[in-house]
Coordinates of C-alpha atoms and ligand atoms in Angstrom, one line a residue:
X1 CA 51.6 159.3 110.7
X2 CA 51.4 156.2 108.9
X3 CA 54.5 154.2 108.8
X4 CA 54.9 150.8 106.6
X5 CA 55.3 147.7 109.0
X6 CA 58.9 147.2 108.2
X7 CA 59.8 150.7 109.2
X8 CA 57.7 150.4 112.4
X9 CA 59.3 146.9 113.4
X10 CA 62.6 148.2 112.6
X11 CA 62.5 151.5 114.6
X12 CA 60.9 149.6 117.5
X13 CA 63.7 147.2 117.5
X14 CA 66.2 149.8 117.2
X15 CA 64.6 151.6 120.1
X16 CA 64.8 148.6 122.1
X17 CA 68.4 147.9 121.4
X18 CA 69.4 151.7 122.0
X19 CA 67.4 151.6 125.3
X20 CA 69.1 148.3 126.6
X21 CA 72.5 149.2 125.6
X22 CA 72.3 152.7 127.4
X23 CA 70.8 151.1 130.6
X24 CA 73.4 148.3 130.6
X25 CA 76.3 150.4 129.9
X26 CA 75.1 153.2 132.7
X27 CA 74.5 150.4 135.4
X28 CA 77.6 148.3 134.6
X29 CA 79.6 151.5 134.3
X30 CA 78.6 152.9 137.5
X31 CA 78.8 149.5 139.5
X32 CA 82.6 149.0 137.7
X33 CA 83.6 152.5 138.6
X34 CA 82.6 152.5 142.0
X35 CA 84.1 149.3 142.7
X36 CA 87.3 150.2 140.7
X37 CA 87.8 153.3 142.8
X38 CA 87.2 151.4 146.2
X39 CA 89.9 149.2 145.1
X40 CA 92.3 151.4 144.1
X41 CA 91.8 153.5 147.4
X42 CA 92.4 150.2 149.1
X43 CA 95.5 149.8 147.3
X44 CA 96.8 153.1 147.9
X45 CA 96.0 152.8 151.8
X46 CA 98.0 149.2 151.6
X47 CA 101.1 151.2 149.8
X48 CA 101.0 154.0 152.5
X49 CA 100.8 151.2 155.4
X50 CA 103.7 149.5 154.0
X51 CA 105.8 152.7 153.8
X52 CA 105.1 153.6 157.4
X53 CA 106.1 149.8 158.0
X54 CA 109.3 150.3 156.3
X55 CA 110.3 153.7 157.7
X56 CA 109.6 152.0 161.3
X57 CA 111.9 149.2 160.3
X58 CA 114.4 151.9 159.6
X59 CA 114.7 152.6 163.3
X60 CA 117.9 150.8 164.8
X61 CA 116.4 149.9 168.3
X62 CA 119.9 149.4 169.9
X63 CA 121.2 152.9 168.8
X64 CA 117.7 154.6 169.4
X65 CA 118.0 156.2 166.1
X66 CA 116.7 156.1 162.5
X67 CA 118.9 154.7 160.0
X68 CA 117.0 156.2 157.0
X69 CA 117.3 154.8 153.7
X70 CA 117.0 157.9 151.6
X71 CA 117.4 156.1 148.1
X72 CA 114.8 153.4 148.9
X73 CA 112.3 156.2 150.2
X74 CA 112.8 158.4 147.6
X75 CA 112.1 155.4 145.1
X76 CA 109.1 154.9 146.7
X77 CA 107.8 158.6 146.7
X78 CA 108.6 158.6 142.9
X79 CA 107.1 155.4 142.1
X80 CA 103.8 156.0 144.2
X81 CA 104.0 160.0 143.3
X82 CA 103.9 160.8 147.3
X83 CA 105.5 163.4 149.6
X84 CA 107.1 161.5 152.0
X85 CA 108.6 163.1 155.3
X86 CA 110.2 161.6 158.4
X87 CA 110.6 163.4 161.9
X88 CA 112.1 162.3 164.9
X89 CA 110.3 163.1 168.3
X90 CA 112.0 166.5 168.6
X91 CA 110.3 167.5 165.2
X92 CA 113.8 167.6 163.3
X93 CA 113.1 166.4 159.6
X94 CA 115.2 163.4 159.1
X95 CA 114.2 162.7 155.6
X96 CA 111.6 164.8 152.9
X97 CA 111.3 163.7 149.5
X98 CA 110.3 167.1 148.6
X99 CA 107.1 167.6 146.4
X100 CA 108.6 167.3 142.9
X101 CA 107.1 163.9 142.6
X102 CA 103.4 165.4 143.3
X103 CA 104.1 167.8 140.4
X104 CA 104.7 164.8 138.2
X105 CA 101.4 163.6 139.1
X106 CA 99.7 166.7 138.2
X107 CA 100.2 165.6 134.7
X108 CA 98.9 162.3 135.6
X109 CA 95.8 164.2 136.9
X110 CA 94.9 166.2 133.7
X111 CA 95.4 162.9 131.9
X112 CA 92.8 161.0 134.1
X113 CA 90.5 164.2 133.8
X114 CA 90.1 163.8 130.2
X115 CA 89.9 160.2 130.4
X116 CA 86.7 160.6 133.0
X117 CA 85.3 163.5 130.7
X118 CA 85.5 160.7 127.8
X119 CA 83.7 158.3 130.0
X120 CA 81.0 161.0 131.3
X121 CA 78.6 159.8 128.7
X122 CA 78.8 156.3 130.0
X123 CA 78.6 157.5 133.7
X124 CA 81.7 158.7 135.5
X125 CA 83.2 157.5 138.6
X126 CA 82.4 161.1 140.5
X127 CA 85.9 161.0 142.1
X128 CA 87.3 164.4 142.9
X129 CA 91.0 164.6 141.5
X130 CA 93.8 167.1 142.3
X131 CA 93.3 168.4 146.0
X132 CA 96.4 167.7 148.1
X133 CA 96.2 165.7 151.3
X134 CA 98.3 164.8 154.0
X135 CA 98.3 162.0 156.3
X136 CA 100.2 161.9 159.6
X137 CA 101.5 158.8 161.1
X138 CA 103.2 158.2 164.6
X139 CA 106.0 155.9 164.3
X140 CA 106.7 153.7 167.5
X141 CA 109.2 151.0 168.8
X142 CA 108.0 148.7 171.5
X143 CA 105.1 151.2 172.1
X144 CA 107.3 154.0 172.6
X145 CA 107.1 157.2 170.6
X146 CA 110.0 157.5 167.9
X147 CA 108.9 159.8 165.5
X148 CA 106.2 160.7 163.0
X149 CA 105.9 160.6 159.3
X150 CA 103.8 162.4 156.8
X151 CA 102.6 161.0 153.6
X152 CA 101.0 163.8 151.2
X153 CA 99.4 162.8 147.9
X154 CA 97.2 164.5 145.3
X155 CA 93.5 163.4 145.7
X156 CA 93.7 161.0 142.8
X157 CA 97.3 159.9 143.0
X158 CA 96.2 156.3 143.7
X159 CA 95.2 156.5 139.9
X160 CA 98.3 155.2 138.6
X161 CA 98.8 155.2 134.7
X162 CA 97.9 151.6 134.4
X163 CA 94.8 152.0 136.6
X164 CA 93.8 154.9 134.1
X165 CA 94.5 152.9 131.1
X166 CA 92.6 149.9 132.6
X167 CA 89.6 152.4 133.0
X168 CA 89.9 153.7 129.6
X169 CA 90.2 150.2 128.0
X170 CA 87.2 149.3 130.0
X171 CA 85.1 152.5 128.6
X172 CA 86.4 151.8 125.0
X173 CA 85.1 148.2 124.9
X174 CA 81.7 149.4 126.2
X175 CA 81.6 151.9 123.5
X176 CA 83.0 149.2 121.0
X177 CA 80.3 146.8 122.2
X178 CA 77.5 149.3 121.9
X179 CA 78.5 150.0 118.4
X180 CA 78.5 146.2 117.6
X181 CA 75.1 145.6 119.5
X182 CA 73.6 148.6 117.7
X183 CA 75.0 147.0 114.0
X184 CA 73.9 143.9 114.9
X185 CA 70.1 145.1 116.3
X186 CA 69.7 146.9 113.0
X187 CA 70.5 144.1 111.0
X188 CA 68.6 141.5 113.1
X189 CA 65.6 144.1 112.9
X190 CA 65.8 144.5 109.2
X191 CA 65.9 140.6 108.8
X192 CA 63.0 140.0 111.2
X193 CA 60.9 142.9 110.0
X194 CA 61.5 141.8 106.2
X195 CA 60.7 138.0 107.3
X196 CA 57.3 139.5 108.6
X197 CA 56.2 142.2 106.3
X198 CA 57.1 140.5 103.0
X199 CA 54.7 137.5 103.3
X200 CA 52.2 140.4 104.4
X201 CA 52.9 142.1 101.1
X202 CA 52.4 138.9 99.0
X203 CA 48.9 138.4 101.2
X204 CA 47.7 141.9 100.1
X205 CA 48.9 141.3 96.4
X206 CA 47.2 138.0 96.3
X207 CA 44.0 139.5 98.1
X208 CA 43.6 142.2 95.5
X209 CA 44.1 139.3 92.8
X210 CA 41.1 137.7 94.2
X211 CA 39.3 141.0 94.5
X212 CA 40.1 141.5 90.6
X213 CA 38.4 138.1 90.2
X214 CA 41.2 135.7 89.9
X215 CA 40.0 133.1 92.3
X216 CA 42.7 130.8 91.0
X217 CA 45.5 132.8 93.0
X218 CA 46.8 131.2 95.9
X219 CA 49.4 131.8 98.9
X220 CA 52.3 129.9 99.9
X221 CA 52.2 128.9 103.4
X222 CA 55.8 128.2 104.6
X223 CA 56.8 131.9 105.9
X224 CA 57.9 130.4 109.1
X225 CA 55.7 132.4 111.2
X226 CA 52.7 130.6 112.7
X227 CA 50.3 133.5 112.5
X228 CA 50.8 134.2 108.8
X229 CA 50.7 131.0 107.6
X230 CA 47.3 130.9 109.3
X231 CA 46.2 133.8 107.9
X232 CA 47.3 132.3 104.4
X233 CA 45.6 129.3 105.1
X234 CA 42.5 131.2 105.6
X235 CA 43.0 133.1 102.4
X236 CA 43.5 129.9 100.8
X237 CA 40.5 128.7 102.1
X238 CA 38.3 131.5 101.4
X239 CA 39.4 131.5 97.8
X240 CA 38.6 128.1 97.5
X241 CA 35.4 128.5 98.6
X242 CA 34.5 131.4 96.6
X243 CA 35.7 129.0 93.7
X244 CA 33.6 126.4 94.4
X245 CA 30.5 128.6 95.1
X246 CA 31.4 130.2 91.8
X247 CA 31.4 126.8 90.1
X248 CA 28.3 125.8 91.8
X249 CA 26.5 128.7 90.5
X250 CA 27.4 128.1 87.2
X251 CA 26.7 124.4 87.4
X252 CA 23.3 125.4 88.8
X253 CA 22.5 127.6 86.0
X254 CA 23.4 125.2 83.4
X255 CA 21.6 122.5 85.4
X256 CA 18.5 124.6 85.3
X257 CA 18.6 125.4 81.7
X258 CA 19.0 121.8 80.9
X259 CA 16.2 120.6 83.0
X260 CA 13.8 123.2 82.2
X261 CA 14.5 123.1 78.5
X262 CA 13.8 119.3 77.9
X263 CA 10.5 119.3 78.9
X264 CA 9.6 122.3 77.5
X265 CA 11.0 121.2 73.9
X266 CA 8.9 118.1 74.2
X267 CA 5.9 119.8 75.0
X268 CA 6.4 122.3 72.6
X269 CA 7.2 119.7 69.6
X270 CA 4.1 117.5 70.7
X271 CA 1.6 120.6 71.1
X272 CA 3.1 121.7 67.6
X273 CA 2.1 118.2 65.9
X274 CA -1.1 118.4 67.6
X275 CA -1.7 121.9 66.1
X276 CA -0.7 120.9 62.7
X277 CA -3.0 118.1 62.8
X278 CA -0.1 115.2 62.6
X279 CA -1.0 113.8 66.0
X280 CA -4.2 113.1 67.8
X281 CA -4.4 114.2 71.2
X282 CA -4.9 110.6 72.8
X283 CA -4.8 110.4 76.4
X284 CA -1.2 108.6 76.0
X285 CA 0.1 111.6 74.7
X286 CA -1.7 114.0 77.1
X287 CA -0.1 111.6 79.7
X288 CA 3.2 112.4 78.5
X289 CA 2.3 116.1 78.9
X290 CA 1.2 115.3 82.2
X291 CA 4.6 113.8 83.2
X292 CA 6.8 116.9 81.8
X293 CA 4.5 119.2 83.7
X294 CA 5.2 117.1 86.5
X295 CA 8.9 117.2 86.2
X296 CA 8.8 120.9 85.9
X297 CA 6.3 121.5 88.9
X298 CA 9.2 119.2 90.9
X299 CA 11.8 121.5 89.9
X300 CA 10.2 124.6 90.9
X301 CA 9.3 122.8 94.3
X302 CA 13.1 122.3 94.5
X303 CA 13.8 125.8 94.0
X304 CA 11.3 126.4 96.8
X305 CA 12.9 124.1 98.9
X306 CA 16.1 126.4 98.4
X307 CA 14.6 129.3 100.0
X308 CA 13.4 127.0 102.8
X309 CA 16.7 126.1 103.5
X310 CA 17.9 129.6 104.5
X311 CA 14.8 129.2 107.2
X312 CA 15.8 125.6 108.5
X313 CA 17.9 127.1 111.5
X314 CA 14.9 129.2 112.7
X315 CA 11.7 127.9 114.4
X316 CA 12.6 124.7 115.8
X317 CA 9.6 123.1 117.4
X318 CA 11.3 120.7 120.0
X319 CA 9.2 117.8 121.6
X320 CA 10.3 115.1 123.8
X321 CA 9.8 111.5 122.0
X322 CA 11.0 108.0 121.9
X323 CA 13.6 108.1 119.0
X324 CA 13.7 104.3 119.0
X325 CA 10.1 103.8 118.2
X326 CA 10.0 107.0 115.7
X327 CA 12.8 105.6 113.7
X328 CA 11.0 102.1 113.5
X329 CA 8.0 103.8 112.3
X330 CA 9.8 105.4 109.5
X331 CA 11.5 102.5 108.5
X332 CA 7.9 100.7 108.5
X333 CA 6.6 103.4 106.2
X334 CA 9.8 102.6 103.7
X335 CA 9.5 99.2 103.8
X336 CA 6.8 98.5 101.0
X337 CA 8.8 100.6 98.5
X338 CA 12.1 98.9 98.9
X339 CA 10.3 95.2 98.9
X340 CA 8.7 96.4 95.8
X341 CA 12.0 97.3 94.1
X342 CA 13.5 94.1 95.3
X343 CA 15.7 95.8 97.8
X344 CA 16.4 95.0 101.3
X345 CA 15.8 97.5 104.4
X346 CA 17.0 96.4 107.6
X347 CA 17.5 98.0 110.9
X348 CA 19.3 97.7 114.3
X349 CA 17.4 100.1 116.9
X350 CA 18.6 100.5 120.5
X351 CA 15.3 100.4 122.3
X352 CA 13.7 103.2 124.6
X353 CA 16.0 106.2 123.6
X354 CA 14.3 109.4 124.6
X355 CA 15.1 112.6 123.0
X356 CA 14.1 116.3 122.9
X357 CA 14.2 117.3 119.1
X358 CA 11.8 118.8 116.5
X359 CA 10.2 115.8 115.6
X360 CA 8.9 116.8 112.1
X361 CA 12.4 118.1 111.2
X362 CA 14.1 114.8 112.3
X363 CA 11.4 112.7 110.2
X364 CA 12.6 115.0 107.2
X365 CA 16.4 114.2 108.2
X366 CA 15.5 110.4 108.1
X367 CA 13.3 110.8 104.9
X368 CA 16.3 112.3 103.0
X369 CA 18.9 110.0 103.9
X370 CA 16.8 106.6 103.5
X371 CA 15.1 107.9 100.2
X372 CA 18.7 108.8 98.8
X373 CA 19.8 105.3 99.7
X374 CA 16.9 103.9 97.7
X375 CA 17.7 106.1 95.0
X376 CA 21.1 105.0 94.6
X377 CA 20.9 101.5 95.2
X378 CA 21.5 98.7 92.4
X379 CA 19.5 95.7 91.7
X380 CA 19.5 93.4 94.8
X381 CA 20.6 96.1 97.0
X382 CA 20.1 96.8 100.8
X383 CA 20.2 99.5 103.3
X384 CA 20.2 99.4 106.9
X385 CA 19.4 102.0 109.7
X386 CA 21.3 101.9 113.0
X387 CA 20.4 103.6 116.2
X388 CA 22.8 103.6 119.4
X389 CA 23.7 105.4 122.3
X390 CA 26.7 105.8 124.7
X391 CA 27.8 108.3 127.3
X392 CA 28.5 111.1 124.8
X393 CA 26.6 110.3 121.7
X394 CA 23.3 109.3 120.2
X395 CA 24.3 108.0 117.0
X396 CA 22.1 107.3 113.7
X397 CA 23.9 105.4 110.9
X398 CA 22.2 104.9 107.6
X399 CA 24.1 102.6 105.3
X400 CA 23.5 101.3 101.9
X401 CA 25.6 99.2 99.3
X402 CA 24.5 101.5 96.3
X403 CA 26.5 103.3 93.6
X404 CA 28.3 105.0 96.4
X405 CA 29.9 108.3 96.2
X406 CA 33.3 108.7 94.2
X407 CA 36.1 110.5 96.5
X408 CA 36.3 113.4 94.2
X409 CA 32.5 114.0 95.1
X410 CA 32.5 113.2 98.7
X411 CA 33.5 116.5 100.0
X412 CA 30.9 118.3 98.2
X413 CA 27.6 116.2 98.7
X414 CA 26.5 118.4 101.3
X415 CA 26.8 121.7 99.1
X416 CA 23.6 122.9 97.2
X417 CA 22.8 121.3 93.9
X418 CA 25.7 119.0 94.2
X419 CA 25.2 115.8 92.4
X420 CA 28.1 113.2 91.9
X421 CA 28.7 112.4 88.0
X422 CA 27.3 109.0 88.6
X423 CA 24.2 110.0 90.2
X424 CA 23.6 112.4 87.2
X425 CA 23.9 109.7 84.7
X426 CA 21.4 107.5 86.8
X427 CA 18.2 109.2 86.4
X428 CA 16.9 109.8 89.8
X429 CA 15.4 113.0 89.2
X430 CA 17.4 114.5 92.2
X431 CA 18.5 118.0 92.5
X432 CA 21.4 118.0 94.9
X433 CA 19.4 120.0 97.5
X434 CA 18.5 117.0 99.9
X435 CA 21.7 116.8 101.9
X436 CA 22.1 120.4 102.1
X437 CA 18.8 120.8 103.8
X438 CA 19.6 117.5 105.9
X439 CA 22.8 118.8 107.4
X440 CA 21.3 122.1 108.0
X441 CA 18.5 120.5 109.8
X442 CA 21.1 118.2 111.9
X443 CA 23.2 121.2 112.7
X444 CA 20.3 123.5 113.9
X445 CA 19.6 121.1 116.4
X446 CA 23.1 120.8 117.9
X447 CA 24.2 117.5 115.5
X448 CA 26.7 116.5 113.0
X449 CA 26.5 114.6 110.1
X450 CA 29.2 113.0 107.8
X451 CA 29.5 110.4 105.1
X452 CA 31.7 107.9 103.9
X453 CA 31.6 105.7 100.9
X454 CA 33.5 103.2 98.8
X455 CA 31.5 103.0 95.5
X456 CA 29.6 100.3 94.8
X457 CA 30.3 98.7 98.0
X458 CA 29.2 100.9 101.0
X459 CA 28.1 104.2 101.7
X460 CA 27.4 105.3 105.4
X461 CA 25.8 108.6 106.5
X462 CA 26.6 109.2 110.5
X463 CA 24.5 111.7 112.5
X464 CA 25.4 112.2 116.1
X465 CA 23.6 114.3 118.7
X466 CA 25.3 114.8 121.8
X467 CA 23.2 112.8 124.5
X468 CA 23.8 115.8 127.1
X469 CA 22.3 118.3 124.7
X470 CA 19.0 116.4 123.4
X471 CA 18.1 115.1 126.7
X472 CA 17.7 118.4 128.0
X473 CA 14.5 120.4 128.8
X474 CA 12.2 121.7 126.2
Ligands
LIG521 P1 20.0 114.6 95.2 O1 18.4 115.3 95.4 O2 20.6 114.6 94.1 O3 19.7 113.1 95.6 P2 21.0 115.2 98.0 O4 21.6 116.3 98.1 O5 20.3 114.4 98.4 O6 20.6 115.5 96.3 O7 22.5 114.4 97.6 C1 23.4 115.0 96.6 C2 24.5 114.0 96.0 O8 24.7 113.1 97.0 C3 23.4 112.9 95.2 O9 23.3 113.6 93.9 C4 24.6 111.9 95.2 O10 25.6 112.3 94.1 C5 25.2 111.8 96.3 N1 24.5 110.8 97.4 C6 23.6 111.1 98.6 N2 23.1 110.3 98.9 C7 24.1 109.0 98.5 C8 23.8 107.6 98.5 N3 23.2 106.8 99.5 N4 24.6 107.0 97.7 C9 25.0 107.6 96.5 N5 25.3 108.6 96.5 C10 24.5 109.5 97.3

């Protein structure tokens, strides 16, 4: 049977409350009853002992006879619902209360029985009521036997009315507290289960909206339940990622359409002009054709890169090499290009750093980062490559003072086809795929890459490889 979460939680809660009330009252009732009965029996014994003492005191030692105060003994018999009899040594009955006070007690007994029935739900004392008992006591004076006294009582005579009322009140308070605890538990279970199930219901509702294509839908994350907030956060993150992917896909389609249409239009108009005999096919004009075709080819190459991206993590060909001299070599290769454009390229390379990495892929990483710096530098710009090592990491920094990356663009530059608005306006011929490949290449070798930037001031790309991982075996 499938139950809603709210019902499940409420039932579970209620079952727990009822169970604990039942067990607590069972145990406490049993404990209180047995202690209380012992207490009553003790009280009864003390009373009997007192009465025996009083009878003993009624013995006149000088006259060697009892001065029985019948009124007093009758009062005791009545109050305590006892049968009291005093006999001298010859067996002559000096006083007898008669058993009328015991009769009285029968009423009490039935009263008590009904109370005990009422409490049997909660656990009964288990004391047998109503059975008549007699205790004989020898009366002595100076260790000489002076007579006997018989004290008789009905089994439960020690349950006087206030004791019975006390027990009844106790049981009533148990029942009352059970009812209050139940009501309290019910309310609490409803509140808590509502608190849990309501946000889950909202999550389902929002997930359904997302499924129907509304990626703007977001969840509120203030449910005061950590796990639900985490779930909501993840859902929001998922929606945001999907939305970004969707946006990138649209952006890619329009970018591609635009980038392909421009060279095609140029080619078409020029060819038409030549066909119509308006234009001579001069080498300069053919050169324009060539340039446009080259642009198209580059575009197709970028698309191919995209499919290569999927394979970057596979087939690593790790070798041990000296990272310091490798980076110096890469910088040397770039130097003429920078100098020609009037840019400065400097370096600060810690010597002799040995690593185990895929050398070609590492070259591609450095190539992408340094050529990005080159692409986005402004006149008289400068770039710098740093390599350093500490106990935990080997760090490579590629820094430049070019156009930089705006705060809005920074979180996206590693996404496919993402190009900042400034870089779009600067016709660099980029396609927004280089950093995506770079990141995949770094991460596939256990490294991390991140970027910081202050536009037109400094842009820093930092790569770290954990020292432990890359000095390992091949
Ligand atoms: P692209 O081929 O467009 O350069 P990348 O993936 O290499 O693609 O870079 C993505 C975007 O990141 C670039 O379009 C540019 O907006 C930004 N970017 C990358 N490197 C730099 C840099 N050194 N300076 C400024 N912007 C940069």
